[in-house]
Amino acid sequence: HAGLKPELTIEENLDQKDEDVLLWERGHLDASELAWGKPVVCGHTPRPDPINREKLILIDTGCVYHMKPGMGRLTAVHLPEREFIDVPYSD
């Protein structure tokens, strides 16, 4: 949901079974390198647009924050094409 520690592989992150990392980790957003062997899709950090990097795909476009400018979409990603699909917030 949130992410993984950038300096550990995906397997190492999962082996630690650290719920706090899976819920709250955001170090991957500013990391210059990610030790992950493949792309990871995550959210929990709203941005106006999805992030599409080699090993990081962030799809949280702030649907819950629909009152803020640039936010208010629910975004998904179609893999392996990395095609982003979004719909606007609706009551």
PDB file of C-alpha atoms in Angstrom:
ATOM      1  CA  HIS A   1       0.000   0.000   0.000  1.00  0.00           C
ATOM      2  CA  ALA A   2       2.615   2.567   1.035  1.00  0.00           C
ATOM      3  CA  GLY A   3       5.848   1.147  -0.296  1.00  0.00           C
ATOM      4  CA  LEU A   4       9.016  -0.714   0.576  1.00  0.00           C
ATOM      5  CA  LYS A   5      12.389   0.239   2.002  1.00  0.00           C
ATOM      6  CA  PRO A   6      14.408   1.361  -1.026  1.00  0.00           C
ATOM      7  CA  GLU A   7      17.698  -0.192   0.121  1.00  0.00           C
ATOM      8  CA  LEU A   8      16.234  -3.702   0.488  1.00  0.00           C
ATOM      9  CA  THR A   9      15.073  -6.101  -2.200  1.00  0.00           C
ATOM     10  CA  ILE A  10      11.377  -6.895  -2.429  1.00  0.00           C
ATOM     11  CA  GLU A  11      12.038 -10.294  -0.850  1.00  0.00           C
ATOM     12  CA  GLU A  12      14.018  -8.764   2.038  1.00  0.00           C
ATOM     13  CA  ASN A  13      11.232  -6.257   2.682  1.00  0.00           C
ATOM     14  CA  LEU A  14       8.604  -9.009   2.775  1.00  0.00           C
ATOM     15  CA  ASP A  15      10.757 -11.312   4.929  1.00  0.00           C
ATOM     16  CA  GLN A  16      10.896  -8.630   7.626  1.00  0.00           C
ATOM     17  CA  LYS A  17       7.093  -8.749   7.968  1.00  0.00           C
ATOM     18  CA  ASP A  18       7.150  -5.125   9.153  1.00  0.00           C
ATOM     19  CA  GLU A  19       3.576  -3.863   8.948  1.00  0.00           C
ATOM     20  CA  ASP A  20       4.681  -0.263   9.556  1.00  0.00           C
ATOM     21  CA  VAL A  21       6.869  -0.344   6.442  1.00  0.00           C
ATOM     22  CA  LEU A  22       4.060  -1.699   4.287  1.00  0.00           C
ATOM     23  CA  LEU A  23       1.625   0.909   5.615  1.00  0.00           C
ATOM     24  CA  TRP A  24       3.788   4.007   5.979  1.00  0.00           C
ATOM     25  CA  GLU A  25       7.153   3.745   4.148  1.00  0.00           C
ATOM     26  CA  ARG A  26       7.771   6.629   1.751  1.00  0.00           C
ATOM     27  CA  GLY A  27      11.564   6.646   1.441  1.00  0.00           C
ATOM     28  CA  HIS A  28      11.281   5.224  -2.057  1.00  0.00           C
ATOM     29  CA  LEU A  29       9.875   8.524  -3.362  1.00  0.00           C
ATOM     30  CA  ASP A  30      13.148  10.402  -2.841  1.00  0.00           C
ATOM     31  CA  ALA A  31      15.601   7.516  -3.219  1.00  0.00           C
ATOM     32  CA  SER A  32      18.155   7.804  -6.009  1.00  0.00           C
ATOM     33  CA  GLU A  33      18.230   4.003  -6.366  1.00  0.00           C
ATOM     34  CA  LEU A  34      15.827   1.197  -5.555  1.00  0.00           C
ATOM     35  CA  ALA A  35      17.125  -2.306  -4.752  1.00  0.00           C
ATOM     36  CA  TRP A  36      13.910  -3.854  -6.045  1.00  0.00           C
ATOM     37  CA  GLY A  37      14.332  -6.343  -8.863  1.00  0.00           C
ATOM     38  CA  LYS A  38      11.079  -5.390 -10.535  1.00  0.00           C
ATOM     39  CA  PRO A  39       8.513  -2.571 -10.511  1.00  0.00           C
ATOM     40  CA  VAL A  40       6.384  -2.030  -7.403  1.00  0.00           C
ATOM     41  CA  VAL A  41       2.939  -0.407  -7.595  1.00  0.00           C
ATOM     42  CA  CYS A  42       2.018   1.628  -4.544  1.00  0.00           C
ATOM     43  CA  GLY A  43      -0.045   4.533  -3.315  1.00  0.00           C
ATOM     44  CA  HIS A  44      -0.679   6.237   0.013  1.00  0.00           C
ATOM     45  CA  THR A  45       1.076   9.438  -1.065  1.00  0.00           C
ATOM     46  CA  PRO A  46      -1.346  11.522  -3.154  1.00  0.00           C
ATOM     47  CA  ARG A  47       0.068  13.332  -6.177  1.00  0.00           C
ATOM     48  CA  PRO A  48      -1.701  15.240  -8.960  1.00  0.00           C
ATOM     49  CA  ASP A  49      -0.333  12.735 -11.497  1.00  0.00           C
ATOM     50  CA  PRO A  50       0.852   9.121 -11.315  1.00  0.00           C
ATOM     51  CA  ILE A  51       4.585   8.463 -11.048  1.00  0.00           C
ATOM     52  CA  ASN A  52       5.989   6.082 -13.641  1.00  0.00           C
ATOM     53  CA  ARG A  53       9.623   5.161 -12.974  1.00  0.00           C
ATOM     54  CA  GLU A  54      11.568   2.051 -13.867  1.00  0.00           C
ATOM     55  CA  LYS A  55      10.931   0.340 -10.511  1.00  0.00           C
ATOM     56  CA  LEU A  56       8.224   2.555  -8.991  1.00  0.00           C
ATOM     57  CA  ILE A  57       4.634   3.113 -10.097  1.00  0.00           C
ATOM     58  CA  LEU A  58       2.645   5.397  -7.794  1.00  0.00           C
ATOM     59  CA  ILE A  59      -1.084   5.536  -8.542  1.00  0.00           C
ATOM     60  CA  ASP A  60      -2.520   7.591  -5.666  1.00  0.00           C
ATOM     61  CA  THR A  61      -4.029  10.664  -7.360  1.00  0.00           C
ATOM     62  CA  GLY A  62      -5.913  11.856  -4.303  1.00  0.00           C
ATOM     63  CA  CYS A  63      -9.492  10.753  -4.925  1.00  0.00           C
ATOM     64  CA  VAL A  64     -10.336  11.426  -1.282  1.00  0.00           C
ATOM     65  CA  TYR A  65      -8.932  14.969  -1.650  1.00  0.00           C
ATOM     66  CA  HIS A  66     -11.290  15.914  -4.481  1.00  0.00           C
ATOM     67  CA  MET A  67     -11.717  19.431  -3.046  1.00  0.00           C
ATOM     68  CA  LYS A  68      -8.011  20.232  -3.582  1.00  0.00           C
ATOM     69  CA  PRO A  69      -6.907  21.554  -6.996  1.00  0.00           C
ATOM     70  CA  GLY A  70      -5.362  18.850  -9.169  1.00  0.00           C
ATOM     71  CA  MET A  71      -6.643  16.014  -7.002  1.00  0.00           C
ATOM     72  CA  GLY A  72      -9.815  13.956  -7.002  1.00  0.00           C
ATOM     73  CA  ARG A  73      -9.182  11.074  -9.388  1.00  0.00           C
ATOM     74  CA  LEU A  74      -9.101   7.336  -8.800  1.00  0.00           C
ATOM     75  CA  THR A  75      -6.241   5.877 -10.816  1.00  0.00           C
ATOM     76  CA  ALA A  76      -5.319   2.333 -11.828  1.00  0.00           C
ATOM     77  CA  VAL A  77      -2.514   1.019 -14.004  1.00  0.00           C
ATOM     78  CA  HIS A  78      -2.829  -1.664 -16.673  1.00  0.00           C
ATOM     79  CA  LEU A  79       0.252  -3.890 -16.629  1.00  0.00           C
ATOM     80  CA  PRO A  80       2.571  -4.689 -18.298  1.00  0.00           C
ATOM     81  CA  GLU A  81       1.779  -1.801 -20.652  1.00  0.00           C
ATOM     82  CA  ARG A  82       1.821   0.779 -17.827  1.00  0.00           C
ATOM     83  CA  GLU A  83      -1.292   2.407 -19.220  1.00  0.00           C
ATOM     84  CA  PHE A  84      -2.913   4.645 -16.608  1.00  0.00           C
ATOM     85  CA  ILE A  85      -6.695   4.691 -16.336  1.00  0.00           C
ATOM     86  CA  ASP A  86      -8.484   7.189 -14.125  1.00  0.00           C
ATOM     87  CA  VAL A  87     -11.970   8.321 -13.269  1.00  0.00           C
ATOM     88  CA  PRO A  88     -12.980  11.499 -11.461  1.00  0.00           C
ATOM     89  CA  TYR A  89     -14.297  11.466  -7.912  1.00  0.00           C
ATOM     90  CA  SER A  90     -18.009  10.768  -7.644  1.00  0.00           C
ATOM     91  CA  ASP A  91     -20.297  10.858  -4.609  1.00  0.00           C
TER      92      ASP A  91
END
